[in-house]
Amino acid sequence: MTRIMGILNVTPDSFSDGGRLLSGAGSVEVSAAVGEAERLLAAGADIIDIGGESTRPGADPVPPAQEQQRILPVVEALLDLPATVSVDTRHPETAAAALEVAGARAPQMVINDVSGLLTAPAMPRAVSDYGCGVVITHNRGHAQNMQSRAVYHDVVGEVMTELETVRQQYLDAGVAPEQIVLDPGIGFAKTHQQNWELLRHLGQFTALGHRVLLGVSRKGFLGELLTDAHGVPRPAAGREAATAALSVHAAATGCWAVRVHDPRPTADAFAVFAALGH
């Protein structure tokens, strides 16, 4: 069965849930973060993805030192929970610091890097050194410019080719194929129409021989689909049913995991899907 990755953002500016786990002074409330992780697990998640830097279009970059200050205490606090811990970072120094905190559990962790073609050269080496899993996400830029690079002649073919280019960097660094997870990067250097085209051809990504992660939770293209009578896009919090529908599509296509803000609707949809014999 497709796994559920619950999103734990310890950021002030993530598009859907930024700032919820920060104190008035702007520091991370570790106990609140642990409580949120426990809620995600109780709602059906079995992977917790911790992020200390927003990757939404237009978000300001966060220095690695500040990112580590936000996430490392949370990583350490979550190691005893019955879950796979994933770290959402594009900085190899942050990845290495989190894996060092994990110690003997580092090989069971996942680094979730949305850098795509801008992957830092040191990231594949960090993954190789610690033996952890890694999510390679298709992207062509950083938060400030990626949407200006959403120009494709064949979005499915080009995304697959560019993912394979980044994958080769990991293989060359000694990362085993079974450590690699591919993510088509819905919303990263993609228009709404391109997102839908990739989703229609998701099976081509699962056919590449690696596990596949799909991250569509509450994203803007769903809001544009679910407009009200006046053409106003549905707010992020009202996109859970659409997220769950795409989670079932991911499961039907053979994806390894889906990344969601609220696991319960997706877990319920998976239960129905399983009861039907899938």
XYZ file of C-alpha atoms in Angstrom, residues 12 33 64 76 80 137 154 191 212 220 235:
11
model
C 6.877 31.120 9.361
C 6.135 20.058 16.825
C 21.480 26.748 6.453
C 16.182 14.651 17.624
C 11.819 7.699 19.175
C 12.424 16.201 -7.081
C 7.162 17.951 -24.060
C 2.119 25.700 -14.885
C 7.935 7.547 -6.603
C -2.602 26.123 -6.119
C -8.609 28.402 -0.237
